[in-house]
């Protein structure tokens, strides 16, 4: 399935349910390489299937490593430290977890290899790793800019005579790369790797060390400053290994469970496949949420977030040191919008060299939502938002999966968010938006579409009142626009001028009263002439498009009942209940006639009938958003029902759905 370029997300009311998370990216790519370097076959279960693991698998295939896939399982036939292919051209995409360790392993493999990636990969630094490898005699050249991929690797003469040094304060992946590769040289000698500068993202080094141990190499970690690989080390397959679910991916769902409780209704959101015993540092995110006032439940093989702790109305805004959880920390930048005070995230300097400059991206996109944000080289302060400050926004994602995933949580604000290039989640979580939709509860919508004078307005208003929902009379928008156009002498087929007018329409609905600026136009818009004009300009696609946002904005908690022609088919396609209300033409003409007389508007039944017929024909025959029942709409013929009976039928359907 190809994904849309922009994904519109409805405003959310709550969350609940459970999600089985995909495998961890960090563990999947490390295990694939370790299994390839080992002696003997390794059977891997729970492998992540995503862009970044595809990059690693494709590289291993080109290097001559046999991998038999079977869904989320794979058997890697290890090559005992020597890749069969002595030459290869390897595409690394934007996968840091592939290019860094492969550079180190291939630099020791006495072959000729070219490594390159997407444009952003060629902006991500790799010099610290290359320097450490060149210092021991590896042959690595830059074929683009010095310090960045693409790289050309030659056979070289790697030889370790003393301790290796590598910087630990830009990316912990440089150290991981050395730790994964150096056992290849440790058969006859002890190898020491010293870290220069403060080591960031320690939990990721912990993952590396634990996995090395599973593959038979036991590294002595001396206070995160020096790592000693004992002489005689050699990779041996553990036979079978299960990949843990991805703890960074868990953060979005735990945050959804937290934010779902903002309105007091908290059904837990449970993430399956991670727990307190996980080797991934990002499970710490759940502890951070606990400190912020979220009710977290820890189970065996799962973690759940069940809204806010008793007595809390918002999350706690505070300073959070994110050095150990750089990826999950992005999620905290969004939950901060729902804080009771500003949140300052520190220790996030590594964001600058990730898939995009994540600090800059975060500032730009949070600002679009109306948030106040400040940032420095390695920190970000996000101020909480109140109701009116929120703005609808189309969020740019910068080809960064985490931008797309964490901004989906902004839909817990009273806004309509759209995510540009939602397909970028392929990098680590191809099914993210499906999983997200399965656990969140959008603000509910009931749509009642039907022909003119079918009684949908009265029925919809009564249903809304009974449920305490907001009410949208979408016809009133078209009528108000038509009234303004008639007054200003704008031709009813002048699409650009009408669309411009629609975009700034000063319309406000206050119960049954419709305001156009300071004027109460409730009665004026009901005139037949205005109805005909509305029906005429409603055929113009730019006009319909311009009125769309106005209609989406009315979807607010606790819910909305919307009536019109295209509520179920176009405006709210995800509505929880769609009704198509009709009545025989004679019955509708009679009702409309009575209504007009009641309003003091003088007309004959024949005139009304003729008007109805011409309006029906135009509304049904037009090319865009034509009047027709939505596929899932329930048909309701009100010819022989009174208003109360019709309303009761809709309410009954709604109760059945709920
Ligand atoms: O429901 P109504 O009669 O008040 O609507 C007036 C006109 O506005 C209708 O003839 C067609 C147009 N309309 C529309 O095109 N789409 C809607 N959702 C609602 C009304």
XYZ file of C-alpha atoms and ligand atoms in Angstrom:
678
model
C 0.000 0.000 0.000
C 1.428 3.419 -0.877
C 0.969 5.995 1.837
C -0.650 9.374 1.284
C 1.590 12.430 1.184
C -0.343 14.013 4.026
C -2.172 12.122 6.736
C -4.932 14.026 8.536
C -5.388 13.009 12.158
C -8.616 13.756 14.006
C -8.545 15.439 17.416
C -8.404 12.797 20.123
C -10.531 12.273 23.176
C -8.894 9.296 24.835
C -6.971 6.087 24.379
C -7.039 2.475 25.490
C -6.065 -0.985 24.357
C -2.902 -2.889 23.769
C -0.205 -2.820 21.123
C 2.278 -5.493 20.156
C 5.375 -3.525 19.301
C 7.708 -4.378 16.443
C 11.229 -5.585 17.216
C 13.886 -3.161 18.390
C 15.865 -1.534 15.604
C 19.014 -1.234 17.733
C 18.934 -4.881 18.719
C 17.874 -6.185 15.283
C 20.748 -4.573 13.407
C 23.356 -5.481 16.038
C 22.164 -9.094 16.133
C 22.164 -9.393 12.331
C 25.806 -8.277 12.173
C 26.896 -10.373 15.166
C 25.210 -13.450 13.698
C 26.916 -12.769 10.358
C 30.336 -12.532 12.041
C 29.799 -15.646 14.176
C 30.606 -19.202 13.507
C 27.511 -21.288 12.806
C 23.880 -20.477 12.094
C 21.768 -18.212 14.324
C 17.970 -18.440 14.384
C 16.551 -14.973 15.119
C 12.931 -14.329 16.121
C 11.065 -11.036 16.487
C 13.245 -9.339 13.881
C 12.116 -5.834 12.934
C 11.104 -5.459 9.289
C 11.791 -1.829 8.424
C 13.914 0.375 6.163
C 16.913 0.262 8.489
C 16.924 -3.516 8.889
C 16.391 -3.910 5.128
C 19.545 -1.843 4.636
C 21.520 -4.198 6.894
C 20.040 -7.337 5.299
C 20.759 -6.073 1.783
C 24.353 -5.274 2.785
C 24.868 -8.726 4.309
C 23.462 -10.323 1.148
C 25.942 -8.357 -0.984
C 28.726 -9.426 1.375
C 27.853 -13.043 0.643
C 26.193 -13.880 3.964
C 23.278 -16.301 3.590
C 20.120 -15.273 5.413
C 16.934 -17.374 5.227
C 13.874 -15.266 6.057
C 10.606 -16.606 7.405
C 8.362 -13.679 8.385
C 9.714 -12.091 11.565
C 12.209 -14.954 11.913
C 15.490 -15.398 10.071
C 18.405 -17.802 10.057
C 21.761 -16.126 9.497
C 24.553 -18.429 8.387
C 27.616 -16.878 10.043
C 30.872 -16.479 8.126
C 33.192 -16.748 11.133
C 34.584 -13.235 10.882
C 35.377 -13.274 7.157
C 32.822 -11.964 4.669
C 32.774 -14.130 1.526
C 32.578 -11.102 -0.826
C 35.929 -9.307 -0.970
C 34.447 -6.373 -2.876
C 31.056 -4.695 -2.590
C 29.233 -1.439 -3.139
C 26.870 -0.968 -0.182
C 23.897 1.390 0.092
C 23.345 2.366 3.729
C 20.224 4.531 3.335
C 20.016 6.700 6.443
C 20.700 3.839 8.851
C 23.280 4.864 11.440
C 22.948 1.436 13.075
C 24.127 -0.129 9.803
C 26.852 2.165 8.465
C 28.833 2.640 11.680
C 29.345 -1.018 12.698
C 29.733 -2.166 9.076
C 32.437 0.446 8.488
C 34.394 -0.932 11.433
C 33.846 -4.593 10.594
C 34.672 -4.125 6.896
C 37.735 -1.989 7.635
C 39.205 -5.078 9.334
C 38.158 -7.448 6.541
C 40.962 -6.871 3.991
C 38.583 -6.281 1.079
C 37.489 -3.301 -1.004
C 34.149 -1.797 -0.072
C 32.246 1.397 -0.879
C 29.668 2.648 1.646
C 27.221 5.427 0.832
C 23.701 6.506 1.719
C 20.995 9.101 1.205
C 21.916 12.809 1.164
C 21.291 13.208 4.915
C 23.595 10.262 5.652
C 26.346 12.214 3.884
C 25.828 15.029 6.416
C 26.067 12.797 9.475
C 29.590 12.763 10.999
C 31.680 9.586 11.024
C 35.171 11.076 11.446
C 35.641 10.002 15.077
C 35.141 6.380 14.116
C 37.285 6.626 10.973
C 40.116 8.291 12.951
C 40.109 5.462 15.504
C 40.276 2.839 12.729
C 42.919 4.658 10.644
C 45.057 4.937 13.811
C 45.363 1.135 13.868
C 46.304 0.903 10.184
C 42.920 0.612 8.441
C 42.604 2.055 4.942
C 39.565 4.347 4.829
C 39.127 7.245 2.432
C 36.426 9.873 2.057
C 35.000 10.037 -1.445
C 32.807 13.046 -0.646
C 33.351 15.537 2.173
C 36.097 14.802 4.689
C 34.605 13.499 7.910
C 31.372 12.193 6.352
C 30.220 9.275 4.218
C 30.559 8.156 1.447
C 33.588 6.044 2.312
C 35.991 3.855 0.352
C 37.569 1.030 2.330
C 40.731 -0.791 1.205
C 42.502 -3.856 2.626
C 44.849 -1.873 4.933
C 47.049 -3.488 7.544
C 45.143 -3.297 10.798
C 47.366 -4.023 13.758
C 46.666 -3.135 17.375
C 49.734 -2.191 19.418
C 48.167 -0.264 22.278
C 44.841 1.032 23.520
C 42.417 2.462 20.931
C 40.735 5.778 21.579
C 37.346 6.965 20.377
C 35.226 9.993 21.188
C 32.059 9.191 23.095
C 30.337 12.567 23.180
C 28.985 12.873 19.612
C 27.427 9.476 19.025
C 27.730 6.349 21.129
C 27.488 4.381 17.879
C 31.213 4.982 17.222
C 32.093 3.056 20.363
C 29.467 0.418 19.560
C 31.010 -0.005 16.114
C 34.487 -0.582 17.563
C 33.199 -2.954 20.234
C 31.370 -5.017 17.607
C 34.378 -5.159 15.257
C 37.388 -5.478 17.555
C 36.734 -9.049 18.685
C 37.772 -9.929 15.093
C 41.335 -8.933 16.094
C 41.218 -10.280 19.650
C 41.970 -13.954 19.025
C 45.583 -13.540 20.162
C 45.647 -10.276 22.030
C 43.725 -8.247 24.560
C 42.228 -5.074 23.095
C 41.486 -1.966 25.071
C 39.178 0.797 23.875
C 39.296 4.107 25.739
C 36.551 6.685 25.542
C 37.519 10.313 25.066
C 35.005 12.811 26.474
C 31.813 11.991 28.361
C 30.082 8.931 26.964
C 26.520 9.767 25.919
C 23.639 7.287 25.449
C 25.211 4.719 27.803
C 22.182 2.418 27.657
C 22.973 1.813 23.983
C 26.497 0.676 24.928
C 24.878 -1.560 27.497
C 22.824 -3.174 24.711
C 26.025 -3.701 22.718
C 27.820 -5.320 25.663
C 24.897 -7.603 26.504
C 24.602 -8.778 22.918
C 28.366 -9.332 22.627
C 28.059 -11.575 25.681
C 25.220 -13.533 24.030
C 27.580 -14.133 21.112
C 30.406 -15.326 23.378
C 32.486 -12.155 23.814
C 32.687 -10.824 27.371
C 33.919 -7.253 27.502
C 35.118 -5.736 30.753
C 33.401 -2.374 31.196
C 35.618 -0.214 33.405
C 33.370 2.634 34.513
C 32.222 3.488 30.964
C 35.687 4.907 30.257
C 37.660 1.845 29.263
C 36.437 -1.363 27.651
C 38.683 -4.426 27.586
C 38.144 -7.280 25.112
C 40.077 -10.280 26.450
C 42.551 -12.201 24.295
C 41.030 -15.361 22.838
C 37.665 -13.747 22.196
C 35.778 -15.090 19.192
C 32.169 -14.868 18.110
C 30.067 -17.978 18.565
C 26.417 -18.224 17.674
C 24.034 -18.564 20.621
C 21.945 -20.819 18.359
C 18.696 -18.923 18.889
C 18.046 -15.359 19.946
C 14.791 -13.448 20.421
C 14.733 -9.728 19.653
C 12.989 -7.590 22.267
C 10.200 -5.264 21.174
C 11.300 -1.688 20.535
C 11.297 0.408 23.698
C 11.602 3.705 21.797
C 8.469 2.828 19.827
C 6.760 2.044 23.137
C 7.131 5.694 24.144
C 4.404 6.930 21.755
C 1.838 4.499 23.082
C 2.712 5.056 26.730
C 2.392 8.788 26.083
C -0.994 8.141 24.433
C -2.074 6.254 27.555
C -0.967 9.229 29.645
C -2.580 11.938 27.509
C -5.735 9.863 27.061
C -6.333 10.451 30.757
C -6.326 14.259 30.507
C -10.120 14.381 30.405
C -10.454 12.074 33.351
C -11.382 8.951 31.386
C -8.332 6.737 31.511
C -8.346 3.326 29.967
C -4.838 1.866 30.088
C -2.724 1.598 26.960
C -0.545 -1.467 27.241
C 2.628 -2.064 25.235
C 3.492 -5.727 24.814
C 7.045 -6.986 24.441
C 8.974 -4.735 26.835
C 9.138 -4.646 30.619
C 11.326 -3.540 33.526
C 13.874 -6.247 32.622
C 14.400 -4.914 29.093
C 17.986 -4.333 27.990
C 16.925 -1.124 26.231
C 17.538 2.147 27.999
C 14.388 3.671 26.572
C 12.201 1.705 29.016
C 13.406 4.448 31.370
C 10.899 6.649 29.517
C 8.126 4.923 31.486
C 9.876 5.881 34.743
C 10.155 9.466 33.532
C 6.404 9.477 32.834
C 5.837 8.169 36.367
C 7.810 11.135 37.712
C 5.654 13.438 35.575
C 2.491 12.178 37.265
C 1.421 9.361 34.935
C -0.045 6.150 36.333
C 2.304 3.428 35.040
C 1.727 -0.274 35.626
C 4.641 -2.695 35.206
C 3.926 -6.270 34.193
C 5.843 -9.276 32.999
C 6.375 -8.697 29.289
C 4.383 -5.479 29.236
C 4.096 -1.901 30.530
C 0.871 0.115 30.663
C 0.062 3.802 31.046
C -3.326 4.417 32.642
C -3.803 8.168 32.492
C -2.704 10.555 35.194
C -2.171 9.706 38.837
C -5.209 10.457 41.043
C -5.762 14.153 41.653
C -3.643 15.296 38.691
C -5.130 17.409 35.919
C -1.994 17.931 33.825
C 1.457 16.416 33.587
C 4.208 17.874 35.730
C 6.420 20.354 33.866
C 10.029 20.133 35.019
C 13.698 19.703 33.979
C 14.506 16.278 32.520
C 18.016 14.996 31.823
C 17.637 12.994 28.600
C 21.266 11.925 28.078
C 20.329 8.274 28.541
C 17.110 8.340 26.488
C 17.807 10.544 23.451
C 15.215 8.871 21.207
C 12.314 8.570 23.634
C 13.085 12.127 24.744
C 11.477 13.430 21.555
C 8.158 12.143 22.834
C 8.633 14.259 25.980
C 8.809 17.404 23.842
C 5.184 16.748 22.868
C 3.877 15.620 26.255
C 5.405 18.875 27.590
C 2.605 20.768 25.805
C 0.238 19.233 28.352
C 2.388 20.152 31.378
C 1.523 22.370 34.328
C 4.787 24.326 33.893
C 7.549 24.558 31.266
C 9.590 21.413 30.583
C 13.315 21.678 29.896
C 14.946 18.742 28.142
C 18.725 18.628 28.577
C 21.473 16.319 27.304
C 19.994 16.187 23.809
C 22.980 17.547 21.840
C 23.028 14.298 19.811
C 19.662 15.322 18.277
C 21.632 17.712 16.058
C 23.261 14.852 14.129
C 20.357 12.416 13.885
C 18.060 11.789 10.903
C 17.643 15.567 10.842
C 18.675 18.345 13.219
C 15.966 17.293 15.618
C 16.275 20.336 17.890
C 15.727 22.720 14.969
C 12.929 20.536 13.567
C 11.210 20.331 16.939
C 11.334 24.119 17.416
C 9.898 24.730 13.929
C 7.017 22.275 14.233
C 6.065 23.015 17.848
C 5.967 26.691 16.894
C 3.480 25.886 14.112
C 1.166 24.430 16.759
C 1.277 27.776 18.562
C 3.706 26.645 21.267
C 6.399 28.777 22.851
C 9.723 26.994 22.561
C 13.309 27.951 23.339
C 16.391 25.960 22.400
C 20.155 25.883 22.789
C 22.967 23.700 21.495
C 21.873 20.715 23.581
C 18.601 21.662 25.263
C 14.998 22.550 24.555
C 12.395 24.292 26.700
C 8.733 23.754 25.822
C 6.028 25.864 27.428
C 2.658 24.272 28.141
C -0.305 25.237 25.965
C -3.773 26.339 26.927
C -6.924 25.850 24.861
C -6.894 28.966 22.659
C -3.187 28.905 21.935
C -3.412 25.728 19.842
C -3.273 26.078 16.061
C -4.124 23.564 13.371
C -0.933 22.571 11.602
C 0.534 20.485 8.835
C 3.612 18.972 10.453
C 6.737 18.544 8.347
C 8.641 15.389 9.210
C 12.103 15.934 7.637
C 12.349 12.276 6.599
C 12.563 11.525 10.319
C 10.363 8.685 11.556
C 10.395 9.984 15.123
C 9.134 13.424 14.097
C 6.120 11.752 12.466
C 5.437 9.435 15.383
C 5.818 11.901 18.232
C 3.787 14.645 16.553
C 0.840 12.276 16.141
C 0.426 12.805 19.904
C -0.275 16.505 19.394
C -3.761 15.402 18.288
C -4.595 15.190 21.973
C -4.671 19.001 21.749
C -7.886 20.650 20.522
C -6.618 20.818 16.951
C -6.540 19.127 13.603
C -3.050 17.900 12.807
C -1.840 16.558 9.516
C 1.453 14.733 9.124
C 3.399 15.273 5.920
C 5.126 12.184 4.466
C 3.739 9.791 7.099
C 5.477 6.956 5.209
C 8.795 8.015 6.771
C 7.883 5.794 9.752
C 9.057 2.897 7.559
C 12.498 3.433 9.052
C 11.585 1.662 12.282
C 7.820 1.091 12.469
C 6.040 0.622 9.130
C 2.643 -0.043 10.741
C 2.830 2.839 13.212
C -0.241 4.815 12.160
C -2.418 1.700 12.010
C -1.297 0.711 15.525
C -1.843 4.280 16.742
C -5.358 4.414 15.277
C -6.156 1.127 17.009
C -5.531 2.525 20.503
C -6.684 6.138 20.306
C -10.260 7.351 20.545
C -10.982 10.309 18.264
C -13.535 12.926 19.272
C -16.721 11.152 18.134
C -18.740 12.400 15.194
C -22.246 11.491 14.067
C -23.020 12.538 10.501
C -26.537 13.040 9.220
C -26.606 13.621 5.477
C -29.627 13.923 3.290
C -31.507 15.973 0.736
C -32.872 19.384 1.444
C -35.825 19.531 3.863
C -35.399 15.929 4.947
C -35.489 17.196 8.519
C -31.797 16.510 9.104
C -31.159 19.899 10.719
C -33.822 19.465 13.386
C -32.893 15.841 13.975
C -29.171 16.595 14.178
C -29.671 19.495 16.590
C -31.837 17.324 18.843
C -29.399 14.413 18.774
C -26.570 16.832 19.671
C -28.596 18.240 22.581
C -29.438 14.771 23.892
C -25.779 13.725 23.874
C -24.313 17.067 24.994
C -22.376 17.219 21.707
C -21.594 20.230 19.533
C -23.702 20.712 16.420
C -22.581 21.633 12.916
C -25.195 22.743 10.400
C -22.884 22.666 7.394
C -25.615 23.995 5.101
C -25.512 27.194 7.154
C -21.888 27.716 6.089
C -22.805 27.488 2.404
C -25.855 29.656 2.977
C -23.895 32.306 4.895
C -21.316 32.404 2.134
C -24.092 32.686 -0.454
C -25.728 35.526 1.477
C -22.451 37.425 1.576
C -21.797 36.749 -2.117
C -25.267 37.993 -3.093
C -24.807 41.138 -1.015
C -21.363 41.854 -2.411
C -22.430 41.093 -5.971
C -19.938 38.275 -6.446
C -20.914 35.955 -9.302
C -21.919 32.521 -8.044
C -19.431 30.851 -10.388
C -16.444 33.055 -9.494
C -14.533 30.272 -7.719
C -11.372 32.223 -6.756
C -13.278 35.150 -5.190
C -15.784 32.891 -3.447
C -13.016 30.653 -2.090
C -11.148 33.713 -0.789
C -14.358 34.912 0.864
C -14.930 31.446 2.363
C -11.449 31.427 3.854
C -12.137 34.516 5.933
C -15.843 33.937 6.533
C -16.504 35.571 9.948
C -19.006 32.860 10.861
C -19.878 31.783 14.386
C -22.520 29.274 15.484
C -23.984 29.925 18.887
C -26.519 27.183 19.507
C -29.192 27.716 16.849
C -28.091 31.295 16.200
C -25.771 31.918 13.253
C -23.631 35.056 13.372
C -21.902 36.637 10.426
C -19.564 39.062 12.140
C -21.830 41.065 14.479
C -25.000 40.334 12.490
C -27.482 37.614 13.425
C -28.210 36.012 10.035
C -30.175 33.020 11.329
C -33.289 34.060 9.431
C -31.714 35.738 6.444
C -29.870 32.617 5.354
C -33.082 30.573 5.258
C -34.557 32.492 2.308
C -35.140 30.284 -0.759
C -33.041 32.599 -2.916
C -30.104 32.119 -0.530
C -30.636 28.337 -0.490
C -30.544 28.231 -4.295
C -27.427 30.382 -4.348
C -25.797 28.128 -1.735
C -26.552 25.089 -3.840
C -25.054 26.837 -6.890
C -21.757 27.881 -5.326
C -21.467 24.563 -3.473
C -20.527 22.840 -6.744
C -17.189 24.707 -6.838
C -14.302 22.569 -5.495
C -12.193 25.540 -4.239
C -15.169 26.749 -2.203
C -15.694 23.324 -0.649
C -11.984 23.046 0.110
C -11.942 26.475 1.765
C -14.858 25.537 4.041
C -13.300 22.212 5.036
C -11.037 23.528 7.799
C -13.903 25.558 9.276
C -15.919 22.336 9.533
C -13.042 20.263 10.946
C -12.468 22.921 13.610
C -15.913 22.242 15.041
C -14.922 18.690 15.967
C -14.349 19.264 19.655
C -14.744 17.211 22.796
C -17.047 15.714 23.877
C -18.340 15.157 20.309
C -20.036 16.560 17.235
C -23.232 15.947 15.288
C -22.858 17.266 11.733
C -25.557 17.538 9.102
C -25.243 18.255 5.393
C -24.636 16.517 2.083
C -21.078 15.216 2.374
C -20.501 14.949 6.107
C -20.079 11.167 6.025
C -18.492 10.888 2.587
C -15.950 13.727 2.575
C -15.725 15.886 5.698
C -15.763 13.261 8.463
C -15.079 9.950 6.725
C -14.093 8.373 10.063
C -17.394 9.279 11.782
C -18.555 6.685 14.304
C -22.134 6.747 13.007
C -23.303 7.859 9.577
C -26.985 8.342 8.899
C -28.573 9.074 5.525
C -31.883 10.740 6.238
C -34.443 11.017 3.480
C -38.172 11.458 3.040
C -40.527 11.372 0.090
C -40.375 14.570 -1.997
C -44.003 15.450 -1.200
C -43.422 15.122 2.540
C -40.307 17.258 2.363
C -42.073 19.962 0.321
C -44.868 20.091 2.856
C -42.438 20.439 5.779
C -40.389 23.127 4.047
C -43.585 25.018 3.092
C -44.787 24.997 6.708
C -41.380 26.112 7.921
C -41.289 29.038 5.473
C -44.811 30.171 6.333
C -43.895 29.946 10.029
C -40.893 32.165 9.313
C -43.214 34.659 7.607
C -41.817 33.917 4.152
C -44.632 33.840 1.620
C -44.524 31.077 -1.016
C -46.691 28.354 -2.585
C -46.282 24.598 -2.191
C -45.715 24.254 -5.951
C -42.895 26.768 -5.838
C -41.310 24.900 -2.923
C -41.664 21.596 -4.755
C -40.016 22.996 -7.879
C -37.183 24.464 -5.807
C -36.644 21.169 -3.987
C -36.474 19.244 -7.229
C -33.947 21.580 -8.817
C -31.817 21.646 -5.639
C -31.929 17.834 -5.307
C -30.864 17.508 -8.926
C -27.941 19.920 -8.515
C -26.756 18.491 -5.151
C -26.911 14.930 -6.478
C -25.476 15.479 -9.937
C -22.470 17.666 -9.095
C -18.976 16.265 -9.635
C -17.562 16.894 -6.162
C -18.990 15.795 -2.841
C -22.289 14.914 -4.457
C -25.192 14.016 -2.232
C -25.065 10.260 -1.760
C -25.113 7.924 1.206
C -21.669 6.988 2.565
C -20.903 3.295 2.083
C -21.443 2.537 5.777
C -24.383 4.930 6.215
C -27.581 3.673 7.822
C -30.629 4.726 5.800
C -33.486 6.389 7.643
C -36.711 7.341 5.834
C -38.574 9.880 7.935
C -41.655 10.225 5.667
C -43.855 8.580 8.298
C -41.878 9.441 11.433
C -42.141 12.507 13.611
C -39.067 14.343 14.873
C -38.980 12.519 18.235
C -39.186 9.104 16.586
C -36.447 9.989 14.116
C -34.169 11.350 16.851
C -34.796 8.266 18.972
C -33.791 5.981 16.099
C -30.469 7.819 15.665
C -29.799 7.765 19.412
C -30.554 4.066 19.533
C -28.058 3.384 16.741
C -25.484 5.492 18.578
C -26.002 3.630 21.848
C -25.535 0.345 20.001
C -22.239 1.611 18.573
C -21.002 2.908 21.915
O -28.836 21.805 4.049
P -29.186 23.197 3.405
O -30.412 23.186 2.578
O -29.155 24.283 4.429
O -27.939 23.493 2.392
C -27.934 24.550 1.478
C -27.098 24.173 0.263
O -25.721 24.103 0.633
C -27.412 22.828 -0.339
O -28.378 22.899 -1.351
C -26.115 22.377 -0.922
C -25.103 23.051 -0.049
N -24.508 22.126 0.934
C -23.504 21.326 0.493
O -23.156 21.351 -0.667
N -22.865 20.513 1.370
C -23.223 20.458 2.648
N -22.562 19.663 3.479
C -24.292 21.240 3.106
C -24.926 22.074 2.221
